[in-house]
Amino acid sequence: MPRSDSRTAYDVLTFGEAMAMFIADDQGPLDQVTRFHRRTAGADTNVAIGLSRLGFDVRWLSRVGADHNGTFLQRALEAEGLDCRHVRRDAANATGLIFKERAVDGADPHVEYVRRGSAASHLSLADAGDVELEAARHLHATGIPPAISESARELSFHLLRQARRDGLSVSFDPNLRPSLWPSETIMIETLNALAAEADIVMPGLSEGRLLTGRETAYDIAGDYLDRGARAVVIKLGPEGSYFRTADSEGTVDGSPVEQVVDTVGAGDGFAVGIVSAYLDGLDWHAALHRGNLIGARQVQVIGDMEGLPNREQLVAMERGGDAR
C-alpha cells in the first residue's frame, strides 16, 4: 500500500502508459478469436514490476481512465508492490488497450492498439507537481511516453532534467515505436536529446543504428558517450549484450534458451537486470550477465512480464548460470 509520507526515501521512479492487454486464448488471427484473458502491458510498467519483484521500492507515475480497465490496472500494479500514489484517474479519457495474438513457435505475435487519446496520452507537467523526485535514488525512462503526445514529451524532458539536477542516476531505453511519432526525424531528434540527459543508455543494436547513423556497437556507444552518457549498454539479441564506458568495454554472451515462446518483454526484462544490478552496485560484466539471464527467462513464457523473477529466483539463476 502507498505510504502516507510522500517525502520518505524510495528507490526508483518510472512513468508512462499502462495498458490493459487482452491476450488471445487460441491461436489464429485476432478477428477469428472469441476468447481473451486480461493482463497488464506497457514497457515502463514491465520494468517497474520487475524491479519491485526484486525488492526495490518503486513508484509509478501515470494516468488511467476512471473505467474498469483503469481499476484493474491499478489493483494489478499495487498487487505487484508498486506505489501508485502518482496515478491519476481520468474521468474524461479511457484507459489504453492492446489486443495480442497467441504467439506461435517463438514468432513475434501480432498486436493491435486502442490507445489514441488515452488517459495516459494526457500526461503533462501537472502530473509531476507532487512528485518528490529528490527522495528517489534512480529514474528509469523509455522513449514511449514522449511518443504518445506533446504534453507527455514535455513531462519526459522535465523529469529527466530534474532527476539530473537532484543527483539521481538515470537510465533510458529508447524503445522505438515509430508508428506513434509524427515523423522519423522528430523521433530521432527527440530520443537522442532525452538520451543526452541519461547516465545509462540502453538501445538495441538496430535501434542504435537508426538513432545514431553508426553501424557498430562500439561506434553507437561512442556517440552516446559523446552526448554525455556514463555508460551505454547495447542489446545484441540471442548473441548477448555489449557495454562501453569512458574507460572500459566488453561483450557478455547471451543465455541459452531451450524454447522461445513469446519475445515480447525481453528488452524490458533486460532493462530490469541492468538497472537492478546498477542499484546493487555490481560491475558492468555482472550487470549484463543479469540482464541477459532475465531477458532469456522472459522469452520462455506467454505474456509481457510473467517471466520476471523475484529475488530468490534471480539468485538461483545467477548461481546456476541459466535462465530457468
Coordinates of C-alpha atoms in Angstrom, one line a residue:
M1 CA 0.0 0.0 0.0
P2 CA 1.2 3.6 -0.6
R3 CA 2.9 5.2 2.3
S4 CA 1.4 8.3 4.0
D5 CA 4.6 10.3 3.9
S6 CA 5.5 11.3 0.3
R7 CA 8.9 12.5 1.5
T8 CA 10.1 9.0 2.5
A9 CA 13.1 7.9 0.5
Y10 CA 12.5 5.3 -2.2
D11 CA 14.5 3.6 -4.9
V12 CA 13.0 4.2 -8.3
L13 CA 10.5 6.4 -10.1
T14 CA 9.3 5.4 -13.5
F15 CA 6.5 6.7 -15.6
G16 CA 4.5 6.1 -18.8
E17 CA 1.4 4.3 -20.1
A18 CA 0.0 1.2 -18.6
M19 CA -2.5 -0.6 -20.8
A20 CA -5.0 -3.4 -20.3
M21 CA -3.8 -6.2 -22.6
F22 CA -6.2 -8.9 -23.9
I23 CA -4.2 -12.0 -25.0
A24 CA -6.0 -14.4 -27.3
D25 CA -6.7 -17.8 -25.7
D26 CA -6.5 -19.5 -29.0
Q27 CA -4.1 -19.3 -32.0
G28 CA -5.1 -17.5 -35.1
P29 CA -5.9 -14.0 -36.4
L30 CA -7.5 -11.7 -33.9
D31 CA -10.6 -11.4 -36.0
Q32 CA -11.2 -15.1 -35.5
V33 CA -10.5 -15.2 -31.8
T34 CA -13.5 -15.1 -29.4
R35 CA -11.8 -15.7 -26.1
F36 CA -9.2 -13.5 -24.4
H37 CA -7.8 -13.1 -20.9
R38 CA -6.7 -9.7 -19.5
R39 CA -3.3 -8.8 -18.2
T40 CA -1.2 -5.7 -17.8
A41 CA 1.0 -4.3 -20.6
G42 CA 3.4 -1.4 -21.1
A43 CA 7.2 -1.3 -21.3
D44 CA 7.5 1.1 -18.4
T45 CA 5.3 -0.9 -16.1
N46 CA 7.1 -4.1 -17.0
V47 CA 10.4 -2.6 -15.7
A48 CA 8.6 -1.2 -12.7
I49 CA 7.1 -4.7 -11.9
G50 CA 10.5 -6.4 -12.4
L51 CA 12.3 -4.1 -10.0
S52 CA 9.6 -4.4 -7.4
R53 CA 9.8 -8.2 -7.5
L54 CA 13.5 -7.9 -6.8
G55 CA 12.7 -5.9 -3.6
F56 CA 13.1 -2.3 -4.8
D57 CA 10.7 0.4 -3.6
V58 CA 9.2 1.6 -6.9
R59 CA 6.8 4.5 -7.6
W60 CA 4.8 4.6 -10.7
L61 CA 3.5 7.8 -12.3
S62 CA 0.7 7.6 -14.9
R63 CA -2.9 8.3 -15.8
V64 CA -5.6 5.7 -16.3
G65 CA -9.2 6.0 -17.1
A66 CA -11.9 6.1 -14.5
D67 CA -13.1 2.9 -16.0
H68 CA -13.0 -0.8 -15.2
N69 CA -9.7 -1.3 -17.1
G70 CA -8.1 1.6 -15.1
T71 CA -9.3 0.0 -11.8
F72 CA -8.0 -3.4 -13.0
L73 CA -4.6 -1.9 -13.8
Q74 CA -4.2 0.0 -10.5
R75 CA -5.1 -3.1 -8.5
A76 CA -2.8 -5.3 -10.5
L77 CA 0.2 -2.9 -10.2
E78 CA -0.4 -2.4 -6.5
A79 CA -0.6 -6.2 -6.0
E80 CA 2.9 -6.3 -7.6
G81 CA 4.1 -3.9 -4.9
L82 CA 4.2 -0.7 -6.9
D83 CA 3.5 2.6 -5.1
C84 CA 0.7 4.1 -7.2
R85 CA 0.2 7.4 -5.3
H86 CA 1.1 9.3 -8.5
V87 CA -1.5 7.5 -10.7
R88 CA -4.3 9.9 -11.7
R89 CA -7.8 8.6 -12.6
D90 CA -9.0 10.4 -15.7
A91 CA -12.8 10.6 -15.9
A92 CA -12.7 12.2 -19.4
N93 CA -10.5 9.7 -21.2
A94 CA -10.3 5.9 -21.4
T95 CA -7.5 3.5 -20.4
G96 CA -5.4 2.4 -23.4
L97 CA -5.9 -1.2 -24.6
I98 CA -3.9 -3.7 -26.5
F99 CA -5.0 -6.9 -28.2
K100 CA -2.4 -9.6 -28.7
E101 CA -2.4 -12.8 -30.8
R102 CA -1.3 -16.0 -29.2
A103 CA 2.4 -16.4 -30.0
V104 CA 3.3 -19.4 -32.2
D105 CA 6.8 -21.1 -32.3
G106 CA 8.6 -18.1 -30.9
A107 CA 7.4 -15.7 -33.7
D108 CA 6.6 -12.1 -32.8
P109 CA 2.9 -12.1 -32.1
H110 CA 0.7 -9.6 -33.9
V111 CA -0.7 -6.8 -31.7
E112 CA -3.3 -4.1 -32.2
Y113 CA -3.6 -1.0 -30.0
V114 CA -6.5 1.2 -28.9
R115 CA -4.6 4.0 -27.3
R116 CA -5.1 7.2 -29.3
G117 CA -6.4 9.9 -26.9
S118 CA -6.0 7.5 -24.0
A119 CA -5.8 8.8 -20.4
A120 CA -2.0 8.4 -20.4
S121 CA -1.6 10.4 -23.5
H122 CA -2.8 13.4 -21.5
L123 CA 0.1 13.1 -19.1
S124 CA 1.6 16.6 -18.6
L125 CA 3.8 18.7 -16.4
A126 CA 0.9 19.0 -13.9
D127 CA 1.3 15.3 -13.1
A128 CA 4.8 15.9 -11.7
G129 CA 3.7 18.6 -9.3
D130 CA 3.7 16.5 -6.2
V131 CA 6.5 14.1 -7.1
E132 CA 9.3 14.2 -4.5
L133 CA 11.9 13.2 -7.1
E134 CA 14.8 14.2 -4.8
A135 CA 13.8 11.4 -2.4
A136 CA 14.5 8.7 -5.1
R137 CA 17.7 7.0 -6.0
H138 CA 17.0 6.4 -9.6
L139 CA 14.8 7.4 -12.5
H140 CA 14.0 4.9 -15.3
A141 CA 12.6 6.3 -18.6
T142 CA 11.8 5.0 -22.0
G143 CA 11.1 6.5 -25.4
I144 CA 7.4 5.6 -25.3
P145 CA 5.9 8.5 -23.2
P146 CA 7.4 11.2 -25.4
A147 CA 5.9 9.4 -28.4
I148 CA 2.3 9.4 -27.2
S149 CA 1.7 13.2 -27.0
E150 CA 3.5 16.5 -26.9
S151 CA 2.4 17.0 -23.3
A152 CA 3.9 13.6 -22.3
R153 CA 7.0 14.6 -24.2
E154 CA 7.3 17.7 -22.1
L155 CA 6.9 15.7 -19.0
S156 CA 9.6 13.3 -20.0
F157 CA 12.2 16.1 -20.5
H158 CA 11.2 17.7 -17.3
L159 CA 11.6 14.5 -15.2
L160 CA 15.0 13.5 -16.8
R161 CA 16.4 17.0 -16.3
Q162 CA 15.0 17.4 -12.8
A163 CA 16.5 14.0 -11.9
R164 CA 19.9 15.1 -13.1
R165 CA 19.7 18.3 -11.1
D166 CA 18.6 16.3 -8.0
G167 CA 21.6 14.0 -8.3
L168 CA 19.6 10.8 -9.2
S169 CA 21.1 8.2 -11.6
V170 CA 19.0 8.0 -14.8
S171 CA 18.5 5.1 -17.2
F172 CA 17.0 5.4 -20.7
D173 CA 15.7 2.8 -23.0
P174 CA 14.8 4.3 -26.4
N175 CA 12.2 1.6 -27.0
L176 CA 11.3 2.7 -30.5
R177 CA 7.7 2.9 -31.5
P178 CA 7.8 4.6 -35.0
S179 CA 4.1 4.4 -35.6
L180 CA 3.5 6.7 -32.6
W181 CA 5.7 9.5 -33.9
P182 CA 4.7 12.2 -36.4
S183 CA 7.9 11.6 -38.3
E184 CA 11.1 9.6 -38.1
T185 CA 13.2 12.8 -37.9
I186 CA 11.3 14.0 -34.8
M187 CA 11.6 10.6 -33.2
I188 CA 15.4 10.5 -33.7
E189 CA 15.9 14.1 -32.6
T190 CA 13.8 13.7 -29.5
L191 CA 15.1 10.4 -28.3
N192 CA 18.7 11.4 -28.8
A193 CA 18.0 14.6 -26.8
L194 CA 16.5 12.5 -24.0
A195 CA 19.4 10.1 -24.1
A196 CA 21.7 13.1 -23.5
E197 CA 20.1 13.5 -20.1
A198 CA 20.7 9.9 -19.0
D199 CA 23.6 8.2 -17.3
I200 CA 22.8 4.8 -18.8
V201 CA 21.5 4.5 -22.4
M202 CA 20.2 1.0 -23.4
P203 CA 19.4 0.7 -27.1
G204 CA 19.1 -2.4 -29.2
L205 CA 21.7 -2.7 -32.0
S206 CA 19.2 -1.9 -34.7
E207 CA 17.7 1.0 -32.7
G208 CA 21.2 2.4 -32.1
R209 CA 21.9 2.2 -35.8
L210 CA 18.8 4.1 -36.7
L211 CA 19.2 6.7 -34.0
T212 CA 22.9 7.5 -34.5
G213 CA 23.6 6.5 -38.1
R214 CA 26.5 4.4 -36.7
E215 CA 27.0 0.8 -37.6
T216 CA 29.0 -1.0 -34.9
A217 CA 28.1 -1.3 -31.3
Y218 CA 31.4 0.4 -30.4
D219 CA 30.6 3.4 -32.5
I220 CA 27.0 3.6 -31.4
A221 CA 28.1 3.6 -27.8
G222 CA 30.8 6.2 -28.6
D223 CA 28.1 8.5 -30.0
Y224 CA 26.1 8.4 -26.8
L225 CA 29.2 8.8 -24.6
D226 CA 30.0 11.9 -26.5
R227 CA 26.4 13.2 -25.7
G228 CA 27.0 12.8 -22.0
A229 CA 26.1 9.2 -21.1
R230 CA 28.3 7.5 -18.4
A231 CA 27.6 4.0 -19.8
V232 CA 26.0 2.6 -22.9
V233 CA 24.6 -0.9 -22.9
I234 CA 23.5 -2.4 -26.3
K235 CA 21.2 -5.4 -26.7
L236 CA 22.5 -7.9 -29.3
G237 CA 19.6 -10.3 -29.2
P238 CA 20.5 -14.0 -28.7
E239 CA 24.2 -13.1 -29.0
G240 CA 24.1 -11.3 -25.7
S241 CA 25.0 -7.7 -25.0
Y242 CA 27.8 -5.1 -25.2
F243 CA 28.8 -2.2 -22.9
R244 CA 31.1 0.7 -23.2
T245 CA 32.1 3.4 -20.7
A246 CA 34.8 6.1 -20.9
D247 CA 37.5 3.6 -19.9
S248 CA 36.2 0.1 -20.5
E249 CA 34.1 -2.1 -22.8
G250 CA 33.0 -5.7 -23.1
T251 CA 30.7 -8.2 -24.5
V252 CA 28.8 -10.8 -22.5
D253 CA 27.4 -13.8 -24.2
G254 CA 23.6 -14.4 -24.3
S255 CA 22.0 -17.0 -22.0
P256 CA 20.8 -20.3 -23.7
V257 CA 17.1 -20.7 -24.2
E258 CA 15.5 -24.1 -24.7
Q259 CA 12.4 -22.8 -26.3
V260 CA 11.3 -19.3 -27.3
V261 CA 7.6 -18.9 -26.5
D262 CA 7.0 -15.1 -26.7
T263 CA 9.6 -12.5 -27.5
V264 CA 7.6 -9.5 -26.2
G265 CA 9.1 -8.1 -23.0
A266 CA 12.6 -9.5 -23.4
G267 CA 14.1 -6.0 -23.7
D268 CA 12.2 -4.9 -20.6
G269 CA 13.5 -7.9 -18.7
F270 CA 17.0 -7.0 -19.8
A271 CA 16.5 -3.4 -18.5
V272 CA 15.3 -4.8 -15.2
G273 CA 18.6 -6.7 -15.0
I274 CA 20.8 -3.7 -15.8
V275 CA 19.0 -1.2 -13.5
S276 CA 18.8 -3.7 -10.6
A277 CA 22.5 -4.6 -11.0
Y278 CA 23.4 -0.9 -11.1
L279 CA 21.5 -0.2 -7.9
D280 CA 23.0 -3.4 -6.3
G281 CA 26.5 -2.0 -7.0
L282 CA 27.6 -4.7 -9.5
D283 CA 30.2 -4.2 -12.2
W284 CA 29.1 -4.0 -15.9
H285 CA 30.0 -7.6 -16.8
A286 CA 27.8 -8.8 -13.9
A287 CA 25.1 -6.4 -14.9
L288 CA 25.0 -7.6 -18.5
H289 CA 25.0 -11.2 -17.4
R290 CA 22.0 -10.5 -15.2
G291 CA 20.2 -8.6 -18.0
N292 CA 20.8 -11.5 -20.4
L293 CA 19.5 -14.0 -17.9
I294 CA 16.3 -12.1 -17.2
G295 CA 15.7 -11.3 -20.8
A296 CA 16.2 -15.0 -21.7
R297 CA 13.8 -16.1 -19.0
Q298 CA 11.1 -13.7 -20.2
V299 CA 11.0 -15.1 -23.7
Q300 CA 10.2 -18.6 -22.4
V301 CA 6.7 -17.6 -21.1
I302 CA 3.5 -16.1 -22.6
G303 CA 2.9 -12.5 -21.5
D304 CA 5.0 -9.4 -21.3
M305 CA 6.2 -9.6 -17.7
E306 CA 5.2 -13.1 -16.4
G307 CA 8.8 -14.3 -16.6
L308 CA 10.3 -11.6 -14.5
P309 CA 11.9 -13.2 -11.4
N310 CA 11.7 -12.4 -7.7
R311 CA 14.9 -12.0 -5.8
E312 CA 15.1 -15.7 -4.7
Q313 CA 14.6 -16.9 -8.3
L314 CA 17.2 -14.4 -9.5
V315 CA 19.8 -15.6 -7.0
A316 CA 19.2 -19.2 -8.2
M317 CA 19.5 -18.2 -11.8
E318 CA 22.8 -16.4 -11.2
R319 CA 24.2 -19.3 -9.3
G320 CA 23.1 -21.8 -11.9
G321 CA 24.1 -19.7 -14.8
D322 CA 20.9 -20.3 -16.7
A323 CA 17.5 -18.6 -17.2
R324 CA 15.2 -21.1 -15.7

